[in-house]
Amino acid sequence: MHVEHLLQDESLGLRLLWAEDALLRHEISGVTVTDLEDPARFVRPDEVVLSGLVWWSPDGGRGKAERFVSGLKDAGAAALFAGEETHGSVPDDLVEACARHGVPVAGVPAHVMFREITDTVYLRQWGDLSRYHALPEHVRGRLNRLVAQDADPAPILAGAFEHLDRTAAYLLTPAGRTVAATPGAAPLPAHEAATLTRSDTGVTVPVEADAVTPYERWWLHLPDGAAAPPRLLHEITAVLGRCQEALTRRRAAEHQRADELGRLLTAPETGDVETVVRACGLPAQGPYRVVVADSGARHEGLAEGALTEAVAHTTPTFAALGRLPDGTAFAVVPEDAAAGLAEAWPLVAACEPDSLLHGGLASPVSETTGLTGALAEAR
């Protein structure tokens, strides 16, 4: 599928703002939706990028547009489809930056949902490849629609095995967290599940996804190794990989808000901590617990992945997780998550034995004004 095919689809109503003819014949590998100011880390080559332009503002708009489009160019994006709802139209600064960097750009009318574009791309791709797949056509179409709708992994896993009678399947992390399981599958304790990803019991297939740390990687496990053919499992893990990449992109925006909280907790005089606490989705009252993690300068990004996995084990009612200005990972969680963190930490640390993972947990605090002191204690 080429960029020009999307522009020719009258149901989408896309308005071409700049492109060269040769660029419109670019083959599309997929779609990424992002509103990060610097999207490069989460865009793969030949993807169409959809953005609602929440990151852009008239103040410094030219510089912001330049950074955004430069990131798309470096990542090898096929085109930018910019939503018109936020600002009423696509800013001229953005169109000019796309022309300078050679990135085709089109406007997405306010009434057109991004999901319609992603559905169009992925349904076309899966349809073109249908003769090579083991999944039934109707199952493959349903899974594709679920991914395009940003569904959680649980309904995707259930849908993938629904046509196989009573097949138990689990989506696990190396630390033994059950991300999802098929209906009726017996619950797995974390210590038992952690061994399954490294054992010869049943069949275990890795889920390949970009921008995922070793602590968060998903594995598809079937206790009955003969329950599904390898080609079918390969297809299912490919779908789950797209699902995890979408979750990772959404989580990156949440982490960006938490990064701002981390900055203020290290320099509270520079802003309103309480406002940022609310922006991160934290309650106005605690009790809160602050936890930090570090794996050393040579392992940048690992500590954030480890802490993300550890916090996920506790299924907290709220959490803000990001990085401090010096790169240290931190999280603010409910007090009742502390016991679960302590229990999960050895399982998480064991995932990367060559990386020395340090963690610190502060005493509980009831007010947002106590978070700065709690961060210092945890560090």
mmCIF file of C-alpha atoms in Angstrom:
data_model
loop_
_atom_site.group_PDB
_atom_site.id
_atom_site.type_symbol
_atom_site.label_atom_id
_atom_site.label_comp_id
_atom_site.label_asym_id
_atom_site.label_seq_id
_atom_site.Cartn_x
_atom_site.Cartn_y
_atom_site.Cartn_z
ATOM 1 C CA MET A 1 0.000 0.000 0.000
ATOM 2 C CA HIS A 2 1.338 3.448 -0.943
ATOM 3 C CA VAL A 3 0.806 6.893 0.560
ATOM 4 C CA GLU A 4 -1.160 7.942 -2.517
ATOM 5 C CA HIS A 5 -3.675 5.128 -1.957
ATOM 6 C CA LEU A 6 -4.723 6.730 1.331
ATOM 7 C CA LEU A 7 -4.983 10.153 -0.289
ATOM 8 C CA GLN A 8 -7.220 8.693 -3.006
ATOM 9 C CA ASP A 9 -9.611 7.144 -0.469
ATOM 10 C CA GLU A 10 -12.539 9.585 -0.534
ATOM 11 C CA SER A 11 -13.984 8.204 2.719
ATOM 12 C CA LEU A 12 -10.956 9.561 4.599
ATOM 13 C CA GLY A 13 -11.092 13.047 3.072
ATOM 14 C CA LEU A 14 -7.363 13.704 3.489
ATOM 15 C CA ARG A 15 -6.081 17.056 2.131
ATOM 16 C CA LEU A 16 -2.611 16.935 0.612
ATOM 17 C CA LEU A 17 -0.627 19.990 1.743
ATOM 18 C CA TRP A 18 2.821 19.181 0.338
ATOM 19 C CA ALA A 19 4.499 16.264 -1.422
ATOM 20 C CA GLU A 20 6.527 15.288 -4.425
ATOM 21 C CA ASP A 21 5.017 12.666 -6.747
ATOM 22 C CA ALA A 22 7.791 10.144 -6.112
ATOM 23 C CA LEU A 23 7.255 10.357 -2.355
ATOM 24 C CA LEU A 24 3.559 9.568 -2.750
ATOM 25 C CA ARG A 25 4.484 6.191 -4.229
ATOM 26 C CA HIS A 26 6.305 5.284 -1.005
ATOM 27 C CA GLU A 27 5.354 1.839 0.340
ATOM 28 C CA ILE A 28 3.753 1.999 3.806
ATOM 29 C CA SER A 29 4.911 -0.441 6.499
ATOM 30 C CA GLY A 30 2.413 0.612 9.170
ATOM 31 C CA VAL A 31 1.002 3.474 11.209
ATOM 32 C CA THR A 32 2.139 5.291 14.356
ATOM 33 C CA VAL A 33 -0.046 7.709 16.315
ATOM 34 C CA THR A 34 1.894 10.179 18.456
ATOM 35 C CA ASP A 35 1.672 13.584 20.063
ATOM 36 C CA LEU A 36 5.182 13.606 21.503
ATOM 37 C CA GLU A 37 7.329 16.625 20.652
ATOM 38 C CA ASP A 38 10.174 14.272 19.708
ATOM 39 C CA PRO A 39 8.578 11.186 18.123
ATOM 40 C CA ALA A 40 11.700 9.657 16.550
ATOM 41 C CA ARG A 41 12.159 6.865 19.118
ATOM 42 C CA PHE A 42 8.737 5.392 18.414
ATOM 43 C CA VAL A 43 8.539 5.709 14.622
ATOM 44 C CA ARG A 44 9.749 2.867 12.443
ATOM 45 C CA PRO A 45 10.925 3.248 8.837
ATOM 46 C CA ASP A 46 8.201 3.669 6.191
ATOM 47 C CA GLU A 47 5.400 4.286 8.709
ATOM 48 C CA VAL A 48 2.720 6.922 8.256
ATOM 49 C CA VAL A 49 2.633 9.139 11.351
ATOM 50 C CA LEU A 50 -0.676 10.484 12.655
ATOM 51 C CA SER A 51 -0.541 13.436 15.042
ATOM 52 C CA GLY A 52 -3.236 15.565 16.612
ATOM 53 C CA LEU A 53 -0.648 18.380 16.974
ATOM 54 C CA VAL A 54 -1.296 18.781 20.700
ATOM 55 C CA TRP A 55 2.447 19.371 21.079
ATOM 56 C CA TRP A 56 2.416 22.458 18.767
ATOM 57 C CA SER A 57 1.648 26.003 19.888
ATOM 58 C CA PRO A 58 2.053 29.414 18.222
ATOM 59 C CA ASP A 59 4.684 30.292 20.815
ATOM 60 C CA GLY A 60 7.873 28.837 19.361
ATOM 61 C CA GLY A 61 5.861 27.022 16.717
ATOM 62 C CA ARG A 62 8.560 27.153 14.030
ATOM 63 C CA GLY A 63 11.185 25.593 16.295
ATOM 64 C CA LYS A 64 8.766 22.935 17.555
ATOM 65 C CA ALA A 65 7.727 22.066 14.018
ATOM 66 C CA GLU A 66 11.373 21.820 12.930
ATOM 67 C CA ARG A 67 12.249 19.404 15.770
ATOM 68 C CA PHE A 68 9.167 17.268 15.162
ATOM 69 C CA VAL A 69 9.613 16.924 11.396
ATOM 70 C CA SER A 70 13.376 16.457 11.701
ATOM 71 C CA GLY A 71 12.670 13.516 14.002
ATOM 72 C CA LEU A 72 10.260 12.029 11.465
ATOM 73 C CA LYS A 73 12.825 12.396 8.683
ATOM 74 C CA ASP A 74 15.573 10.760 10.753
ATOM 75 C CA ALA A 75 13.252 7.869 11.602
ATOM 76 C CA GLY A 76 12.366 7.332 7.927
ATOM 77 C CA ALA A 77 8.643 8.137 8.169
ATOM 78 C CA ALA A 78 6.712 7.790 4.911
ATOM 79 C CA ALA A 79 4.360 10.717 5.555
ATOM 80 C CA LEU A 80 2.742 12.889 8.214
ATOM 81 C CA PHE A 81 -1.038 13.061 8.508
ATOM 82 C CA ALA A 82 -1.815 16.007 10.792
ATOM 83 C CA GLY A 83 -5.152 16.418 12.561
ATOM 84 C CA GLU A 84 -6.971 19.715 11.990
ATOM 85 C CA GLU A 85 -9.233 19.556 15.047
ATOM 86 C CA THR A 86 -6.836 21.003 17.669
ATOM 87 C CA HIS A 87 -5.842 24.195 15.794
ATOM 88 C CA GLY A 88 -8.544 24.409 13.120
ATOM 89 C CA SER A 89 -5.989 23.745 10.376
ATOM 90 C CA VAL A 90 -2.451 22.463 9.920
ATOM 91 C CA PRO A 91 -0.014 25.257 10.908
ATOM 92 C CA ASP A 92 2.046 26.747 8.082
ATOM 93 C CA ASP A 93 5.197 26.227 10.193
ATOM 94 C CA LEU A 94 4.621 22.493 10.038
ATOM 95 C CA VAL A 95 3.921 22.388 6.315
ATOM 96 C CA GLU A 96 7.061 24.423 5.613
ATOM 97 C CA ALA A 97 9.183 22.138 7.801
ATOM 98 C CA CYS A 98 7.848 19.085 5.944
ATOM 99 C CA ALA A 99 8.751 20.676 2.610
ATOM 100 C CA ARG A 100 12.291 21.441 3.834
ATOM 101 C CA HIS A 101 12.838 17.860 5.018
ATOM 102 C CA GLY A 102 10.995 16.115 2.188
ATOM 103 C CA VAL A 103 8.232 14.564 4.304
ATOM 104 C CA PRO A 104 4.791 14.435 2.615
ATOM 105 C CA VAL A 105 2.122 16.066 4.767
ATOM 106 C CA ALA A 106 -1.670 15.929 4.603
ATOM 107 C CA GLY A 107 -4.427 17.350 6.778
ATOM 108 C CA VAL A 108 -6.917 15.064 8.519
ATOM 109 C CA PRO A 109 -10.375 16.678 8.788
ATOM 110 C CA ALA A 110 -11.740 17.095 12.303
ATOM 111 C CA HIS A 111 -14.565 14.621 11.707
ATOM 112 C CA VAL A 112 -12.217 11.803 10.622
ATOM 113 C CA MET A 113 -10.982 9.557 13.438
ATOM 114 C CA PHE A 114 -7.391 8.382 13.280
ATOM 115 C CA ARG A 115 -8.722 4.864 13.852
ATOM 116 C CA GLU A 116 -10.334 4.963 10.392
ATOM 117 C CA ILE A 117 -6.912 5.533 8.824
ATOM 118 C CA THR A 118 -5.184 2.809 10.832
ATOM 119 C CA ASP A 119 -8.000 0.380 10.019
ATOM 120 C CA THR A 120 -7.630 1.158 6.324
ATOM 121 C CA VAL A 121 -3.876 0.514 6.353
ATOM 122 C CA TYR A 122 -3.834 -2.657 8.411
ATOM 123 C CA LEU A 123 -6.909 -4.264 6.873
ATOM 124 C CA ARG A 124 -5.328 -3.749 3.434
ATOM 125 C CA GLN A 125 -1.993 -5.194 4.590
ATOM 126 C CA TRP A 126 -3.505 -8.259 6.234
ATOM 127 C CA GLY A 127 -5.794 -8.815 3.276
ATOM 128 C CA ASP A 128 -2.876 -8.775 0.834
ATOM 129 C CA LEU A 129 -1.065 -11.393 2.907
ATOM 130 C CA SER A 130 -4.045 -13.622 3.675
ATOM 131 C CA ARG A 131 -2.950 -16.560 1.537
ATOM 132 C CA TYR A 132 0.240 -16.914 3.575
ATOM 133 C CA HIS A 133 -1.448 -17.135 6.977
ATOM 134 C CA ALA A 134 -2.762 -19.928 9.166
ATOM 135 C CA LEU A 135 -5.300 -17.845 11.085
ATOM 136 C CA PRO A 136 -8.834 -18.033 9.707
ATOM 137 C CA GLU A 137 -9.750 -14.942 7.701
ATOM 138 C CA HIS A 138 -12.463 -13.766 10.106
ATOM 139 C CA VAL A 139 -10.167 -14.185 13.121
ATOM 140 C CA ARG A 140 -7.329 -12.322 11.449
ATOM 141 C CA GLY A 141 -9.657 -9.451 10.524
ATOM 142 C CA ARG A 142 -11.012 -9.210 14.080
ATOM 143 C CA LEU A 143 -7.532 -9.176 15.626
ATOM 144 C CA ASN A 144 -6.430 -6.504 13.197
ATOM 145 C CA ARG A 145 -9.391 -4.323 14.115
ATOM 146 C CA LEU A 146 -8.702 -4.787 17.836
ATOM 147 C CA VAL A 147 -5.097 -3.642 17.399
ATOM 148 C CA ALA A 148 -6.186 -0.671 15.306
ATOM 149 C CA GLN A 149 -8.616 0.269 18.107
ATOM 150 C CA ASP A 150 -5.777 0.194 20.700
ATOM 151 C CA ALA A 151 -7.353 -2.757 22.504
ATOM 152 C CA ASP A 152 -5.670 -4.247 25.561
ATOM 153 C CA PRO A 153 -3.828 -7.571 25.111
ATOM 154 C CA ALA A 154 -6.495 -9.620 26.957
ATOM 155 C CA PRO A 155 -9.219 -9.438 24.263
ATOM 156 C CA ILE A 156 -6.593 -9.891 21.537
ATOM 157 C CA LEU A 157 -5.239 -13.062 23.153
ATOM 158 C CA ALA A 158 -8.761 -14.376 23.753
ATOM 159 C CA GLY A 159 -9.749 -13.655 20.161
ATOM 160 C CA ALA A 160 -6.622 -15.312 18.780
ATOM 161 C CA PHE A 161 -7.425 -18.664 20.387
ATOM 162 C CA GLU A 162 -11.213 -18.495 20.370
ATOM 163 C CA HIS A 163 -11.482 -20.823 17.371
ATOM 164 C CA LEU A 164 -9.304 -23.448 19.125
ATOM 165 C CA ASP A 165 -11.470 -25.264 21.646
ATOM 166 C CA ARG A 166 -10.347 -24.690 25.263
ATOM 167 C CA THR A 167 -6.717 -23.938 24.448
ATOM 168 C CA ALA A 168 -4.944 -22.431 27.450
ATOM 169 C CA ALA A 169 -2.534 -19.633 26.544
ATOM 170 C CA TYR A 170 -0.694 -17.057 28.625
ATOM 171 C CA LEU A 171 1.069 -13.800 27.834
ATOM 172 C CA LEU A 172 3.898 -13.550 30.364
ATOM 173 C CA THR A 173 6.817 -11.289 31.226
ATOM 174 C CA PRO A 174 10.234 -12.701 32.229
ATOM 175 C CA ALA A 175 9.472 -11.660 35.829
ATOM 176 C CA GLY A 176 6.391 -13.908 35.864
ATOM 177 C CA ARG A 177 3.654 -11.317 35.493
ATOM 178 C CA THR A 178 0.628 -12.602 33.603
ATOM 179 C CA VAL A 179 -0.214 -9.835 31.155
ATOM 180 C CA ALA A 180 -3.200 -11.777 29.811
ATOM 181 C CA ALA A 181 -4.589 -15.319 29.705
ATOM 182 C CA THR A 182 -7.267 -17.047 27.678
ATOM 183 C CA PRO A 183 -10.641 -17.511 29.407
ATOM 184 C CA GLY A 184 -10.595 -20.547 31.700
ATOM 185 C CA ALA A 185 -6.799 -20.779 31.933
ATOM 186 C CA ALA A 186 -5.722 -21.533 35.506
ATOM 187 C CA PRO A 187 -4.000 -18.614 37.294
ATOM 188 C CA LEU A 188 -0.205 -18.819 37.422
ATOM 189 C CA PRO A 189 1.747 -17.634 40.507
ATOM 190 C CA ALA A 190 4.487 -15.199 39.496
ATOM 191 C CA HIS A 191 7.340 -17.445 40.706
ATOM 192 C CA GLU A 192 6.015 -20.341 38.627
ATOM 193 C CA ALA A 193 5.343 -18.200 35.562
ATOM 194 C CA ALA A 194 8.863 -16.738 35.664
ATOM 195 C CA THR A 195 10.353 -20.216 35.232
ATOM 196 C CA LEU A 196 8.102 -21.073 32.272
ATOM 197 C CA THR A 197 9.679 -18.469 29.985
ATOM 198 C CA ARG A 198 13.040 -20.243 30.447
ATOM 199 C CA SER A 199 11.910 -23.884 30.561
ATOM 200 C CA ASP A 200 11.082 -26.575 28.010
ATOM 201 C CA THR A 201 7.585 -27.082 29.418
ATOM 202 C CA GLY A 202 4.943 -26.663 26.712
ATOM 203 C CA VAL A 203 5.851 -24.113 24.058
ATOM 204 C CA THR A 204 7.009 -20.526 24.622
ATOM 205 C CA VAL A 205 7.375 -18.019 21.786
ATOM 206 C CA PRO A 206 8.857 -14.507 22.145
ATOM 207 C CA VAL A 207 6.796 -11.485 21.135
ATOM 208 C CA GLU A 208 8.976 -9.143 19.083
ATOM 209 C CA ALA A 209 8.329 -5.448 19.724
ATOM 210 C CA ASP A 210 10.397 -2.293 19.348
ATOM 211 C CA ALA A 211 11.296 0.082 22.214
ATOM 212 C CA VAL A 212 10.736 -2.595 24.877
ATOM 213 C CA THR A 213 13.291 -3.356 27.612
ATOM 214 C CA PRO A 214 14.198 -6.955 28.536
ATOM 215 C CA TYR A 215 12.220 -6.598 31.768
ATOM 216 C CA GLU A 216 8.975 -5.856 29.922
ATOM 217 C CA ARG A 217 9.259 -8.264 27.007
ATOM 218 C CA TRP A 218 6.225 -10.465 26.392
ATOM 219 C CA TRP A 219 6.302 -14.226 25.874
ATOM 220 C CA LEU A 220 3.405 -16.327 24.567
ATOM 221 C CA HIS A 221 3.212 -19.600 26.519
ATOM 222 C CA LEU A 222 1.029 -22.644 25.819
ATOM 223 C CA PRO A 223 1.196 -25.483 28.378
ATOM 224 C CA ASP A 224 0.225 -27.900 25.590
ATOM 225 C CA GLY A 225 2.910 -27.643 22.951
ATOM 226 C CA ALA A 226 0.749 -29.445 20.380
ATOM 227 C CA ALA A 227 -2.295 -27.185 20.805
ATOM 228 C CA ALA A 228 -1.386 -24.881 17.904
ATOM 229 C CA PRO A 229 0.959 -25.101 14.891
ATOM 230 C CA PRO A 230 4.114 -22.942 14.863
ATOM 231 C CA ARG A 231 2.923 -20.821 11.924
ATOM 232 C CA LEU A 232 -0.238 -19.908 13.825
ATOM 233 C CA LEU A 233 1.769 -18.915 16.904
ATOM 234 C CA HIS A 234 4.063 -16.813 14.752
ATOM 235 C CA GLU A 235 1.064 -14.903 13.401
ATOM 236 C CA ILE A 236 -0.396 -14.383 16.854
ATOM 237 C CA THR A 237 2.868 -13.093 18.303
ATOM 238 C CA ALA A 238 3.172 -10.653 15.391
ATOM 239 C CA VAL A 239 -0.232 -9.217 16.291
ATOM 240 C CA LEU A 240 0.687 -9.087 19.980
ATOM 241 C CA GLY A 241 3.922 -7.295 19.060
ATOM 242 C CA ARG A 242 1.949 -4.532 17.384
ATOM 243 C CA CYS A 243 -0.295 -4.379 20.440
ATOM 244 C CA GLN A 244 2.691 -3.965 22.775
ATOM 245 C CA GLU A 245 4.245 -1.288 20.595
ATOM 246 C CA ALA A 246 0.999 0.686 20.711
ATOM 247 C CA LEU A 247 0.862 0.339 24.499
ATOM 248 C CA THR A 248 4.484 1.472 24.741
ATOM 249 C CA ARG A 249 3.761 4.579 22.684
ATOM 250 C CA ARG A 250 0.773 5.479 24.850
ATOM 251 C CA ARG A 251 2.771 4.916 28.009
ATOM 252 C CA ALA A 252 5.582 7.152 26.721
ATOM 253 C CA ALA A 253 3.203 10.132 26.839
ATOM 254 C CA GLU A 254 2.313 9.281 30.451
ATOM 255 C CA HIS A 255 5.996 8.997 31.354
ATOM 256 C CA GLN A 256 6.633 12.393 29.796
ATOM 257 C CA ARG A 257 4.152 13.967 32.236
ATOM 258 C CA ALA A 258 5.807 12.103 35.115
ATOM 259 C CA ASP A 259 9.211 13.421 33.980
ATOM 260 C CA GLU A 260 7.896 16.922 34.651
ATOM 261 C CA LEU A 261 6.829 15.827 38.136
ATOM 262 C CA GLY A 262 10.321 14.435 38.727
ATOM 263 C CA ARG A 263 11.850 17.736 37.666
ATOM 264 C CA LEU A 264 9.680 19.656 40.125
ATOM 265 C CA LEU A 265 10.347 17.242 42.982
ATOM 266 C CA THR A 266 14.066 17.869 42.572
ATOM 267 C CA ALA A 267 13.531 21.648 42.266
ATOM 268 C CA PRO A 268 10.115 22.401 43.856
ATOM 269 C CA GLU A 269 10.672 26.141 43.759
ATOM 270 C CA THR A 270 10.423 26.122 39.944
ATOM 271 C CA GLY A 271 6.735 25.227 39.629
ATOM 272 C CA ASP A 272 3.466 24.045 41.116
ATOM 273 C CA VAL A 273 3.902 20.428 42.214
ATOM 274 C CA GLU A 274 0.236 19.971 43.033
ATOM 275 C CA THR A 275 -0.871 20.926 39.513
ATOM 276 C CA VAL A 276 1.530 18.441 37.936
ATOM 277 C CA VAL A 277 0.440 15.749 40.417
ATOM 278 C CA ARG A 278 -3.121 16.159 39.133
ATOM 279 C CA ALA A 279 -1.911 16.127 35.513
ATOM 280 C CA CYS A 280 -0.268 12.752 36.202
ATOM 281 C CA GLY A 281 -3.575 11.319 37.405
ATOM 282 C CA LEU A 282 -2.548 11.053 41.049
ATOM 283 C CA PRO A 283 -5.123 11.708 43.802
ATOM 284 C CA ALA A 284 -4.934 14.963 45.767
ATOM 285 C CA GLN A 285 -4.441 13.009 48.996
ATOM 286 C CA GLY A 286 -2.213 10.040 49.784
ATOM 287 C CA PRO A 287 -0.860 8.078 51.359
ATOM 288 C CA TYR A 288 1.816 7.874 48.665
ATOM 289 C CA ARG A 289 5.006 5.857 48.363
ATOM 290 C CA VAL A 290 7.962 7.033 46.290
ATOM 291 C CA VAL A 291 10.291 4.439 44.793
ATOM 292 C CA VAL A 292 13.442 4.951 42.705
ATOM 293 C CA ALA A 293 15.561 2.596 40.583
ATOM 294 C CA ASP A 294 18.949 2.855 38.931
ATOM 295 C CA SER A 295 21.070 0.463 36.882
ATOM 296 C CA GLY A 296 24.087 2.668 36.181
ATOM 297 C CA ALA A 297 25.031 4.974 33.333
ATOM 298 C CA ARG A 298 26.011 2.097 31.020
ATOM 299 C CA HIS A 299 22.490 0.711 31.087
ATOM 300 C CA GLU A 300 20.425 3.779 30.185
ATOM 301 C CA GLY A 301 16.700 3.098 30.084
ATOM 302 C CA LEU A 302 16.874 -0.306 31.767
ATOM 303 C CA ALA A 303 15.980 0.996 35.214
ATOM 304 C CA GLU A 304 12.822 2.655 33.898
ATOM 305 C CA GLY A 305 11.770 -0.608 32.266
ATOM 306 C CA ALA A 306 12.535 -2.566 35.443
ATOM 307 C CA LEU A 307 10.555 -0.169 37.612
ATOM 308 C CA THR A 308 7.664 -0.184 35.135
ATOM 309 C CA GLU A 309 7.523 -3.979 35.358
ATOM 310 C CA ALA A 310 7.814 -4.010 39.158
ATOM 311 C CA VAL A 311 5.002 -1.481 39.563
ATOM 312 C CA ALA A 312 2.819 -3.425 37.109
ATOM 313 C CA HIS A 313 3.092 -6.485 39.384
ATOM 314 C CA THR A 314 1.265 -4.542 42.108
ATOM 315 C CA THR A 315 -1.668 -3.463 39.850
ATOM 316 C CA PRO A 316 -1.829 -0.115 41.698
ATOM 317 C CA THR A 317 -4.921 2.078 41.737
ATOM 318 C CA PHE A 318 -2.701 4.936 40.517
ATOM 319 C CA ALA A 319 0.906 5.420 39.492
ATOM 320 C CA ALA A 320 3.139 8.086 37.973
ATOM 321 C CA LEU A 321 6.382 6.709 36.562
ATOM 322 C CA GLY A 322 9.170 8.568 34.792
ATOM 323 C CA ARG A 323 12.752 9.796 35.068
ATOM 324 C CA LEU A 324 14.447 12.411 37.201
ATOM 325 C CA PRO A 325 16.648 14.986 35.443
ATOM 326 C CA ASP A 326 19.753 12.830 36.075
ATOM 327 C CA GLY A 327 18.120 9.778 34.459
ATOM 328 C CA THR A 328 17.169 7.921 37.637
ATOM 329 C CA ALA A 329 13.809 6.167 37.301
ATOM 330 C CA PHE A 330 11.166 6.985 39.892
ATOM 331 C CA ALA A 331 7.513 6.261 40.606
ATOM 332 C CA VAL A 332 4.787 7.527 42.919
ATOM 333 C CA VAL A 333 2.392 4.726 43.913
ATOM 334 C CA PRO A 334 -0.207 4.039 46.626
ATOM 335 C CA GLU A 335 1.057 2.951 50.024
ATOM 336 C CA ASP A 336 -0.534 -0.476 49.690
ATOM 337 C CA ALA A 337 1.673 -1.196 46.654
ATOM 338 C CA ALA A 338 4.841 -1.324 48.789
ATOM 339 C CA ALA A 339 4.483 -4.965 49.832
ATOM 340 C CA GLY A 340 3.940 -6.056 46.226
ATOM 341 C CA LEU A 341 6.984 -4.091 45.074
ATOM 342 C CA ALA A 342 9.190 -5.792 47.638
ATOM 343 C CA GLU A 343 7.895 -9.201 46.559
ATOM 344 C CA ALA A 344 8.292 -8.549 42.830
ATOM 345 C CA TRP A 345 11.706 -6.862 42.975
ATOM 346 C CA PRO A 346 13.844 -10.067 43.118
ATOM 347 C CA LEU A 347 11.911 -11.537 40.180
ATOM 348 C CA VAL A 348 12.420 -8.379 38.140
ATOM 349 C CA ALA A 349 16.113 -8.058 39.020
ATOM 350 C CA ALA A 350 16.714 -11.689 38.011
ATOM 351 C CA CYS A 351 15.621 -10.926 34.434
ATOM 352 C CA GLU A 352 18.949 -9.183 33.715
ATOM 353 C CA PRO A 353 21.528 -10.732 36.084
ATOM 354 C CA ASP A 354 24.396 -8.854 34.384
ATOM 355 C CA SER A 355 22.831 -5.501 35.285
ATOM 356 C CA LEU A 356 23.068 -4.482 38.939
ATOM 357 C CA LEU A 357 19.671 -3.007 39.740
ATOM 358 C CA HIS A 358 19.374 -0.707 42.762
ATOM 359 C CA GLY A 359 16.035 0.306 44.256
ATOM 360 C CA GLY A 360 14.913 2.532 47.118
ATOM 361 C CA LEU A 361 11.502 2.846 48.776
ATOM 362 C CA ALA A 362 10.551 5.827 50.947
ATOM 363 C CA SER A 363 8.261 5.924 53.963
ATOM 364 C CA PRO A 364 4.618 6.796 53.222
ATOM 365 C CA VAL A 365 3.541 10.443 53.006
ATOM 366 C CA SER A 366 -0.032 11.741 53.113
ATOM 367 C CA GLU A 367 0.311 15.095 51.320
ATOM 368 C CA THR A 368 1.812 16.152 48.000
ATOM 369 C CA THR A 369 4.040 18.535 49.960
ATOM 370 C CA GLY A 370 5.812 15.463 51.377
ATOM 371 C CA LEU A 371 6.772 13.993 48.008
ATOM 372 C CA THR A 372 10.006 15.978 47.738
ATOM 373 C CA GLY A 373 11.253 14.629 51.061
ATOM 374 C CA ALA A 374 10.069 11.129 50.190
ATOM 375 C CA LEU A 375 12.042 11.236 46.925
ATOM 376 C CA ALA A 376 15.177 12.247 48.816
ATOM 377 C CA GLU A 377 14.650 9.375 51.279
ATOM 378 C CA ALA A 378 14.112 6.833 48.494
ATOM 379 C CA ARG A 379 17.274 7.975 46.702
#
